[in-house]
PDB file of C-alpha atoms in Angstrom:
ATOM      1  CA  MET A1125      -0.007   0.012   0.010  1.00 88.00           C
ATOM      2  CA  SER A1126       1.237   3.499  -0.792  1.00 96.00           C
ATOM      3  CA  ARG A1127       2.694   5.569   2.038  1.00 97.00           C
ATOM      4  CA  TYR A1128       0.182   8.272   1.028  1.00 98.00           C
ATOM      5  CA  LEU A1129      -2.843   6.136   1.930  1.00 98.00           C
ATOM      6  CA  LEU A1130      -4.297   5.547   5.387  1.00 97.00           C
ATOM      7  CA  ALA A1131      -6.366   2.593   4.131  1.00 95.00           C
ATOM      8  CA  ALA A1132      -5.936  -0.037   1.464  1.00 96.00           C
ATOM      9  CA  PRO A1133      -7.976   0.515  -1.742  1.00 97.00           C
ATOM     10  CA  ASP A1134     -11.067  -1.596  -2.251  1.00 95.00           C
ATOM     11  CA  PRO A1135     -10.593  -3.521  -5.534  1.00 93.00           C
ATOM     12  CA  ALA A1136     -14.381  -4.008  -5.826  1.00 92.00           C
ATOM     13  CA  ALA A1137     -15.170  -0.280  -5.683  1.00 94.00           C
ATOM     14  CA  THR A1138     -16.953   1.322  -8.676  1.00 94.00           C
ATOM     15  CA  VAL A1139     -15.719   4.822  -7.868  1.00 96.00           C
ATOM     16  CA  ARG A1140     -12.924   6.198  -5.680  1.00 97.00           C
ATOM     17  CA  LEU A1141     -13.012   9.439  -3.698  1.00 98.00           C
ATOM     18  CA  LEU A1142      -9.539  10.721  -2.921  1.00 98.00           C
ATOM     19  CA  CYS A1143      -9.595  13.143   0.059  1.00 98.00           C
ATOM     20  CA  LEU A1144      -6.944  15.783   0.674  1.00 98.00           C
ATOM     21  CA  HIS A1145      -6.647  17.440   4.059  1.00 98.00           C
ATOM     22  CA  PRO A1146      -6.214  21.089   5.197  1.00 95.00           C
ATOM     23  CA  ALA A1147      -2.852  22.726   5.967  1.00 92.00           C
ATOM     24  CA  GLY A1148      -1.424  21.824   9.338  1.00 91.00           C
ATOM     25  CA  SER A1149      -3.798  18.889   9.645  1.00 93.00           C
ATOM     26  CA  THR A1150      -3.956  15.187   8.802  1.00 96.00           C
ATOM     27  CA  ALA A1151      -6.071  12.842   6.741  1.00 98.00           C
ATOM     28  CA  ARG A1152      -7.364  11.041   9.845  1.00 97.00           C
ATOM     29  CA  PRO A1153     -10.829  12.727   9.952  1.00 96.00           C
ATOM     30  CA  PHE A1154     -11.585  11.376   6.473  1.00 98.00           C
ATOM     31  CA  MET A1155     -11.375   7.839   7.811  1.00 97.00           C
ATOM     32  CA  THR A1156     -14.810   8.428   9.359  1.00 96.00           C
ATOM     33  CA  TRP A1157     -16.186   8.856   5.796  1.00 97.00           C
ATOM     34  CA  ARG A1158     -15.433   5.260   4.819  1.00 94.00           C
ATOM     35  CA  ASP A1159     -18.531   3.094   4.452  1.00 89.00           C
ATOM     36  CA  ARG A1160     -20.766   6.199   4.688  1.00 94.00           C
ATOM     37  CA  LEU A1161     -21.049   7.095   1.016  1.00 94.00           C
ATOM     38  CA  GLY A1162     -22.893   4.043  -0.114  1.00 87.00           C
ATOM     39  CA  PRO A1163     -21.831   0.724  -1.656  1.00 87.00           C
ATOM     40  CA  GLY A1164     -19.140   0.904  -4.289  1.00 93.00           C
ATOM     41  CA  VAL A1165     -17.580   4.171  -3.100  1.00 96.00           C
ATOM     42  CA  ASP A1166     -14.023   3.749  -1.880  1.00 97.00           C
ATOM     43  CA  VAL A1167     -12.884   6.698   0.314  1.00 98.00           C
ATOM     44  CA  LEU A1168      -9.095   7.091   0.190  1.00 98.00           C
ATOM     45  CA  PRO A1169      -7.721   9.591   2.722  1.00 98.00           C
ATOM     46  CA  ILE A1170      -4.363  10.925   1.496  1.00 98.00           C
ATOM     47  CA  GLN A1171      -1.771  11.653   4.179  1.00 98.00           C
ATOM     48  CA  LEU A1172       1.026  14.082   3.265  1.00 98.00           C
ATOM     49  CA  PRO A1173       4.508  13.545   4.749  1.00 98.00           C
ATOM     50  CA  GLY A1174       5.586  15.208   8.014  1.00 97.00           C
ATOM     51  CA  ARG A1175       2.685  14.139  10.272  1.00 96.00           C
ATOM     52  CA  GLU A1176       1.532  11.141  12.318  1.00 96.00           C
ATOM     53  CA  ALA A1177       3.166   7.955  11.044  1.00 96.00           C
ATOM     54  CA  ARG A1178       5.056  10.040   8.453  1.00 97.00           C
ATOM     55  CA  VAL A1179       6.329  12.588  10.964  1.00 96.00           C
ATOM     56  CA  ASN A1180       9.989  11.782  10.300  1.00 96.00           C
ATOM     57  CA  GLU A1181       9.671  12.268   6.546  1.00 97.00           C
ATOM     58  CA  PRO A1182      10.639  15.665   5.159  1.00 97.00           C
ATOM     59  CA  ARG A1183       7.661  17.857   4.370  1.00 97.00           C
ATOM     60  CA  ILE A1184       7.121  18.876   0.745  1.00 97.00           C
ATOM     61  CA  ARG A1185       6.901  22.606   0.122  1.00 94.00           C
ATOM     62  CA  ASP A1186       6.803  22.531  -3.693  1.00 93.00           C
ATOM     63  CA  LEU A1187       3.450  21.774  -5.335  1.00 94.00           C
ATOM     64  CA  ALA A1188       5.009  20.362  -8.530  1.00 93.00           C
ATOM     65  CA  VAL A1189       7.069  17.885  -6.528  1.00 95.00           C
ATOM     66  CA  LEU A1190       4.049  16.816  -4.505  1.00 97.00           C
ATOM     67  CA  LEU A1191       1.874  16.317  -7.588  1.00 96.00           C
ATOM     68  CA  GLU A1192       4.490  14.194  -9.306  1.00 96.00           C
ATOM     69  CA  GLN A1193       4.817  12.032  -6.184  1.00 97.00           C
ATOM     70  CA  LEU A1194       1.066  11.688  -5.746  1.00 98.00           C
ATOM     71  CA  ASP A1195       0.490  10.764  -9.376  1.00 97.00           C
ATOM     72  CA  GLY A1196       3.481   8.462  -9.430  1.00 97.00           C
ATOM     73  CA  GLU A1197       2.338   6.511  -6.385  1.00 97.00           C
ATOM     74  CA  LEU A1198      -1.465   6.615  -6.853  1.00 98.00           C
ATOM     75  CA  GLY A1199      -1.890   7.054 -10.616  1.00 96.00           C
ATOM     76  CA  ALA A1200      -2.643   3.359 -11.140  1.00 96.00           C
ATOM     77  CA  LEU A1201      -5.729   3.753  -8.902  1.00 96.00           C
ATOM     78  CA  LEU A1202      -7.045   6.463 -11.207  1.00 97.00           C
ATOM     79  CA  ASP A1203      -7.588   4.112 -14.147  1.00 95.00           C
ATOM     80  CA  GLU A1204     -10.986   3.425 -12.565  1.00 94.00           C
ATOM     81  CA  PRO A1205     -13.633   6.195 -12.100  1.00 97.00           C
ATOM     82  CA  TYR A1206     -12.537   8.641  -9.388  1.00 98.00           C
ATOM     83  CA  ALA A1207     -13.221  12.014  -7.878  1.00 98.00           C
ATOM     84  CA  PHE A1208     -11.493  14.389  -5.467  1.00 98.00           C
ATOM     85  CA  TYR A1209     -12.567  16.108  -2.294  1.00 98.00           C
ATOM     86  CA  GLY A1210     -10.110  18.698  -0.997  1.00 98.00           C
ATOM     87  CA  HIS A1211     -10.575  20.930   2.029  1.00 98.00           C
ATOM     88  CA  SER A1212      -8.770  24.287   2.342  1.00 94.00           C
ATOM     89  CA  MET A1213      -5.199  23.548   1.209  1.00 94.00           C
ATOM     90  CA  GLY A1214      -6.477  20.170   0.099  1.00 97.00           C
ATOM     91  CA  ALA A1215      -8.830  21.878  -2.358  1.00 96.00           C
ATOM     92  CA  MET A1216      -5.900  23.602  -4.023  1.00 94.00           C
ATOM     93  CA  ILE A1217      -3.995  20.309  -4.280  1.00 96.00           C
ATOM     94  CA  ALA A1218      -7.067  18.463  -5.623  1.00 97.00           C
ATOM     95  CA  TYR A1219      -7.743  21.029  -8.327  1.00 95.00           C
ATOM     96  CA  SER A1220      -4.049  21.265  -9.280  1.00 94.00           C
ATOM     97  CA  TRP A1221      -3.819  17.468  -9.501  1.00 96.00           C
ATOM     98  CA  ALA A1222      -6.882  17.325 -11.702  1.00 96.00           C
ATOM     99  CA  ARG A1223      -5.466  20.119 -13.838  1.00 93.00           C
ATOM    100  CA  MET A1224      -2.183  18.234 -14.226  1.00 93.00           C
ATOM    101  CA  ARG A1225      -3.978  15.134 -15.442  1.00 95.00           C
ATOM    102  CA  PHE A1226      -5.952  17.200 -17.965  1.00 93.00           C
ATOM    103  CA  GLU A1227      -2.789  18.847 -19.250  1.00 91.00           C
ATOM    104  CA  THR A1228      -0.849  15.562 -19.526  1.00 93.00           C
ATOM    105  CA  GLY A1229      -3.627  13.528 -21.181  1.00 94.00           C
ATOM    106  CA  ARG A1230      -4.225  11.165 -18.302  1.00 95.00           C
ATOM    107  CA  SER A1231      -7.602   9.850 -17.102  1.00 96.00           C
ATOM    108  CA  ARG A1232      -9.789  12.660 -15.773  1.00 95.00           C
ATOM    109  CA  PRO A1233     -11.789  12.797 -12.547  1.00 97.00           C
ATOM    110  CA  LEU A1234     -15.567  12.580 -12.605  1.00 97.00           C
ATOM    111  CA  MET A1235     -15.571  15.777 -10.499  1.00 98.00           C
ATOM    112  CA  VAL A1236     -13.500  17.928  -8.202  1.00 98.00           C
ATOM    113  CA  ASN A1237     -15.153  18.824  -4.893  1.00 98.00           C
ATOM    114  CA  VAL A1238     -13.619  21.852  -3.167  1.00 98.00           C
ATOM    115  CA  GLY A1239     -14.278  23.209   0.300  1.00 98.00           C
ATOM    116  CA  ALA A1240     -13.120  26.258   2.293  1.00 96.00           C
ATOM    117  CA  CYS A1241     -10.560  27.545  -0.205  1.00 94.00           C
ATOM    118  CA  GLN A1242     -10.381  30.602  -2.403  1.00 89.00           C
ATOM    119  CA  PRO A1243      -9.912  29.748  -6.065  1.00 90.00           C
ATOM    120  CA  PRO A1244      -6.458  30.213  -7.611  1.00 83.00           C
ATOM    121  CA  GLY A1245      -5.592  32.814 -10.175  1.00 67.00           C
ATOM    122  CA  VAL A1246      -8.954  34.559 -10.212  1.00 52.00           C
ATOM    123  CA  PRO A1247      -8.771  38.385 -10.180  1.00 49.00           C
ATOM    124  CA  GLY A1248      -9.875  39.762  -6.832  1.00 46.00           C
ATOM    125  CA  THR A1249      -8.988  36.628  -4.876  1.00 44.00           C
ATOM    126  CA  ASP A1250      -5.852  35.159  -3.372  1.00 44.00           C
ATOM    127  CA  ARG A1251      -5.143  31.680  -2.171  1.00 41.00           C
ATOM    128  CA  ARG A1252      -4.398  33.081   1.249  1.00 42.00           C
ATOM    129  CA  THR A1253      -6.272  35.666   3.245  1.00 44.00           C
ATOM    130  CA  PRO A1254      -4.031  38.779   3.068  1.00 45.00           C
ATOM    131  CA  GLY A1255      -2.195  39.332   6.348  1.00 51.00           C
ATOM    132  CA  PHE A1256      -3.522  36.160   7.937  1.00 55.00           C
ATOM    133  CA  PHE A1257      -0.777  33.601   7.527  1.00 58.00           C
ATOM    134  CA  ASP A1258       1.968  36.190   7.470  1.00 68.00           C
ATOM    135  CA  ARG A1259       1.335  37.202  11.078  1.00 73.00           C
ATOM    136  CA  PRO A1260       3.773  36.435  13.948  1.00 78.00           C
ATOM    137  CA  ASP A1261       3.477  33.062  15.559  1.00 82.00           C
ATOM    138  CA  ASP A1262       1.613  34.269  18.652  1.00 80.00           C
ATOM    139  CA  GLU A1263      -1.075  36.070  16.602  1.00 77.00           C
ATOM    140  CA  LEU A1264      -1.360  33.127  14.215  1.00 77.00           C
ATOM    141  CA  GLU A1265      -1.825  30.771  17.185  1.00 79.00           C
ATOM    142  CA  ARG A1266      -4.676  32.834  18.602  1.00 78.00           C
ATOM    143  CA  MET A1267      -6.402  33.069  15.270  1.00 75.00           C
ATOM    144  CA  LEU A1268      -6.048  29.317  14.652  1.00 77.00           C
ATOM    145  CA  VAL A1269      -7.559  28.583  18.046  1.00 79.00           C
ATOM    146  CA  GLY A1270     -10.379  31.015  17.246  1.00 76.00           C
ATOM    147  CA  ILE A1271     -11.344  29.185  14.003  1.00 79.00           C
ATOM    148  CA  GLY A1272     -10.953  25.754  15.533  1.00 77.00           C
ATOM    149  CA  GLY A1273      -7.725  24.825  13.766  1.00 76.00           C
ATOM    150  CA  MET A1274      -5.745  24.368  16.961  1.00 74.00           C
ATOM    151  CA  SER A1275      -6.598  23.286  20.473  1.00 74.00           C
ATOM    152  CA  ALA A1276      -6.201  25.996  23.090  1.00 73.00           C
ATOM    153  CA  ALA A1277      -4.545  23.384  25.328  1.00 76.00           C
ATOM    154  CA  LEU A1278      -1.732  23.039  22.780  1.00 73.00           C
ATOM    155  CA  MET A1279      -0.569  26.588  23.476  1.00 75.00           C
ATOM    156  CA  SER A1280       0.499  25.488  26.967  1.00 77.00           C
ATOM    157  CA  TYR A1281       3.108  23.141  25.486  1.00 84.00           C
ATOM    158  CA  PRO A1282       5.661  25.279  23.566  1.00 86.00           C
ATOM    159  CA  GLN A1283       7.364  22.362  21.819  1.00 88.00           C
ATOM    160  CA  TRP A1284       4.090  20.946  20.420  1.00 84.00           C
ATOM    161  CA  ARG A1285       2.811  24.442  19.610  1.00 85.00           C
ATOM    162  CA  ASP A1286       5.962  25.338  17.690  1.00 89.00           C
ATOM    163  CA  ALA A1287       5.842  22.033  15.808  1.00 89.00           C
ATOM    164  CA  ALA A1288       2.220  22.656  14.818  1.00 88.00           C
ATOM    165  CA  ILE A1289       2.992  26.164  13.576  1.00 88.00           C
ATOM    166  CA  ALA A1290       6.020  24.936  11.617  1.00 90.00           C
ATOM    167  CA  LEU A1291       3.926  22.254   9.971  1.00 91.00           C
ATOM    168  CA  LEU A1292       1.271  24.787   9.064  1.00 88.00           C
ATOM    169  CA  ARG A1293       3.728  27.214   7.517  1.00 87.00           C
ATOM    170  CA  ASP A1294       5.390  24.480   5.428  1.00 91.00           C
ATOM    171  CA  ASP A1295       2.034  23.274   4.198  1.00 91.00           C
ATOM    172  CA  LEU A1296       1.029  26.807   3.220  1.00 86.00           C
ATOM    173  CA  ALA A1297       4.074  27.018   0.946  1.00 87.00           C
ATOM    174  CA  LEU A1298       2.155  24.580  -1.314  1.00 89.00           C
ATOM    175  CA  CYS A1299      -0.491  27.267  -1.767  1.00 83.00           C
ATOM    176  CA  GLU A1300       1.768  30.099  -2.833  1.00 74.00           C
ATOM    177  CA  PRO A1301       0.704  31.645  -6.167  1.00 61.00           C
ATOM    178  CA  ARG A1302       2.343  29.998  -9.137  1.00 60.00           C
ATOM    179  CA  ASP A1303       1.675  29.160 -12.783  1.00 57.00           C
ATOM    180  CA  LEU A1304       1.604  25.366 -12.718  1.00 60.00           C
ATOM    181  CA  TYR A1305      -0.153  23.274 -15.333  1.00 55.00           C
ATOM    182  CA  GLY A1306      -2.291  26.277 -16.179  1.00 58.00           C
ATOM    183  CA  VAL A1307      -3.621  26.434 -12.631  1.00 64.00           C
ATOM    184  CA  GLY A1308      -6.261  29.087 -12.284  1.00 61.00           C
ATOM    185  CA  SER A1309      -6.708  29.543 -16.030  1.00 66.00           C
ATOM    186  CA  GLU A1310     -10.059  31.045 -16.958  1.00 69.00           C
ATOM    187  CA  THR A1311      -9.151  30.903 -20.668  1.00 67.00           C
ATOM    188  CA  ASP A1312      -8.666  27.124 -20.586  1.00 78.00           C
ATOM    189  CA  PRO A1313     -11.063  25.752 -17.941  1.00 88.00           C
ATOM    190  CA  VAL A1314     -11.239  22.083 -17.047  1.00 91.00           C
ATOM    191  CA  ASP A1315     -13.923  19.792 -18.463  1.00 93.00           C
ATOM    192  CA  CYS A1316     -15.142  18.201 -15.239  1.00 96.00           C
ATOM    193  CA  PRO A1317     -17.610  19.682 -12.745  1.00 97.00           C
ATOM    194  CA  ILE A1318     -16.234  21.617  -9.781  1.00 98.00           C
ATOM    195  CA  ASN A1319     -18.631  21.265  -6.828  1.00 98.00           C
ATOM    196  CA  ILE A1320     -18.265  24.017  -4.261  1.00 98.00           C
ATOM    197  CA  PHE A1321     -18.846  23.607  -0.514  1.00 98.00           C
ATOM    198  CA  THR A1322     -18.589  26.513   1.853  1.00 97.00           C
ATOM    199  CA  GLY A1323     -19.146  27.155   5.548  1.00 96.00           C
ATOM    200  CA  ALA A1324     -21.770  29.797   6.339  1.00 95.00           C
ATOM    201  CA  GLY A1325     -19.624  31.088   9.189  1.00 94.00           C
ATOM    202  CA  ASP A1326     -16.167  30.657   7.657  1.00 94.00           C
ATOM    203  CA  PRO A1327     -14.067  33.736   8.695  1.00 90.00           C
ATOM    204  CA  ILE A1328     -11.431  33.039   6.051  1.00 88.00           C
ATOM    205  CA  VAL A1329     -13.380  32.387   2.837  1.00 90.00           C
ATOM    206  CA  THR A1330     -16.746  33.844   1.947  1.00 91.00           C
ATOM    207  CA  PRO A1331     -19.450  32.044  -0.082  1.00 91.00           C
ATOM    208  CA  GLU A1332     -19.076  34.750  -2.751  1.00 91.00           C
ATOM    209  CA  GLN A1333     -15.369  34.005  -3.081  1.00 92.00           C
ATOM    210  CA  MET A1334     -15.989  30.294  -3.225  1.00 95.00           C
ATOM    211  CA  ALA A1335     -18.512  30.660  -6.018  1.00 93.00           C
ATOM    212  CA  ARG A1336     -15.756  31.942  -8.312  1.00 93.00           C
ATOM    213  CA  TRP A1337     -14.387  28.428  -8.633  1.00 95.00           C
ATOM    214  CA  HIS A1338     -16.907  27.977 -11.429  1.00 95.00           C
ATOM    215  CA  ARG A1339     -14.882  30.299 -13.627  1.00 93.00           C
ATOM    216  CA  LEU A1340     -12.308  27.495 -13.810  1.00 93.00           C
ATOM    217  CA  THR A1341     -14.572  24.825 -15.338  1.00 95.00           C
ATOM    218  CA  ARG A1342     -16.760  24.596 -18.418  1.00 94.00           C
ATOM    219  CA  ALA A1343     -18.748  21.722 -16.901  1.00 96.00           C
ATOM    220  CA  GLY A1344     -20.486  23.632 -14.103  1.00 96.00           C
ATOM    221  CA  GLY A1345     -21.143  22.149 -10.697  1.00 97.00           C
ATOM    222  CA  VAL A1346     -23.230  22.725  -7.591  1.00 97.00           C
ATOM    223  CA  VAL A1347     -22.732  25.291  -4.827  1.00 97.00           C
ATOM    224  CA  ARG A1348     -23.717  24.237  -1.321  1.00 97.00           C
ATOM    225  CA  GLU A1349     -23.477  26.330   1.837  1.00 97.00           C
ATOM    226  CA  LEU A1350     -23.279  24.320   5.029  1.00 97.00           C
ATOM    227  CA  PRO A1351     -23.594  25.252   8.726  1.00 97.00           C
ATOM    228  CA  GLY A1352     -20.237  25.759  10.379  1.00 95.00           C
ATOM    229  CA  GLY A1353     -16.998  27.606  10.023  1.00 94.00           C
ATOM    230  CA  HIS A1354     -13.731  26.895   8.186  1.00 94.00           C
ATOM    231  CA  PHE A1355     -13.847  23.251   9.279  1.00 95.00           C
ATOM    232  CA  PHE A1356     -17.454  22.594   8.314  1.00 97.00           C
ATOM    233  CA  HIS A1357     -16.392  19.236   6.852  1.00 97.00           C
ATOM    234  CA  GLN A1358     -16.258  18.015  10.438  1.00 95.00           C
ATOM    235  CA  GLU A1359     -18.959  20.236  11.963  1.00 96.00           C
ATOM    236  CA  SER A1360     -21.542  19.366   9.261  1.00 98.00           C
ATOM    237  CA  ARG A1361     -20.171  15.993   8.226  1.00 98.00           C
ATOM    238  CA  PRO A1362     -23.548  14.171   7.785  1.00 97.00           C
ATOM    239  CA  LEU A1363     -24.912  16.902   5.530  1.00 98.00           C
ATOM    240  CA  LEU A1364     -21.722  17.116   3.475  1.00 98.00           C
ATOM    241  CA  LEU A1365     -21.619  13.360   3.035  1.00 98.00           C
ATOM    242  CA  SER A1366     -25.253  13.378   1.913  1.00 97.00           C
ATOM    243  CA  TYR A1367     -24.416  15.886  -0.841  1.00 98.00           C
ATOM    244  CA  LEU A1368     -21.340  13.930  -1.889  1.00 98.00           C
ATOM    245  CA  ARG A1369     -23.214  10.630  -1.902  1.00 97.00           C
ATOM    246  CA  ASN A1370     -25.790  11.987  -4.339  1.00 96.00           C
ATOM    247  CA  LEU A1371     -23.240  13.675  -6.560  1.00 97.00           C
ATOM    248  CA  LEU A1372     -21.076  10.554  -6.836  1.00 96.00           C
ATOM    249  CA  ALA A1373     -24.097   8.385  -7.482  1.00 94.00           C
ATOM    250  CA  ALA A1374     -25.278  10.610 -10.307  1.00 94.00           C
ATOM    251  CA  ALA A1375     -21.816  10.872 -11.861  1.00 92.00           C
ATOM    252  CA  SER A1376     -21.118   7.134 -11.767  1.00 83.00           C
ATOM    253  CA  GLY A1377     -24.609   5.940 -12.704  1.00 76.00           C
ATOM    254  CA  ARG A1378     -25.327   4.338  -9.357  1.00 57.00           C
ATOM    255  CA  VAL A1379     -28.483   4.614  -7.236  1.00 46.00           C
ATOM    256  CA  ALA A1380     -28.072   7.071  -4.363  1.00 50.00           C
ATOM    257  CA  VAL A1381     -28.353   5.696  -0.837  1.00 46.00           C
ATOM    258  CA  VAL A1382     -30.649   7.805   1.345  1.00 43.00           C
TER     259      VAL A1382
END
């Protein structure tokens, strides 16, 4: 099994959903999605290096390097129907990965599902909230605690706190603006739907900003606003999974499970 996967692929699956986690986080929460999207859907949480069992591996700060590794290790799984769900930083990786496969003539995803992330390369938006992630560590810590991205208890343990901030900053390097595989190109949009999920109370990304993802596809997609903040994928998990279940069923020709 690939070092990027937390669970072995199901060879009997009819569609795979590859899930990419937020910056500074892990793929562990996506394990709770397995067996909850109906028969035939194989949820594959993707764990980036530098955390949990991969804590001793060097973190990757270059998006091109990461995409080549992901596609090299997991590309064989994408010969069957597949889709992406990416949250925050994970949304940027998911879209960029899909874009790379379009540009290089490889099999294309049924859809890209993005949550809690401003679209790349769209005028008037930035992949990062200006002034947010550039703040000093102590301010960044307080803001992360405020949005639910860090436990307040962690701030009492300087070594753990510093490690968490360092991980976050390295992950965010993957989201720096760049021209990679035509990322963010409105003149050459992708041909698969981009489904947009946004938290009604997200202090980092507004629903209006999220809606601009549709400028990057010619295949449309749905927009769904869910209760919760930046981490609505955990706060409103049952509702989000209900939406994804129906979207995957429709795209793969299966019957949705209510």
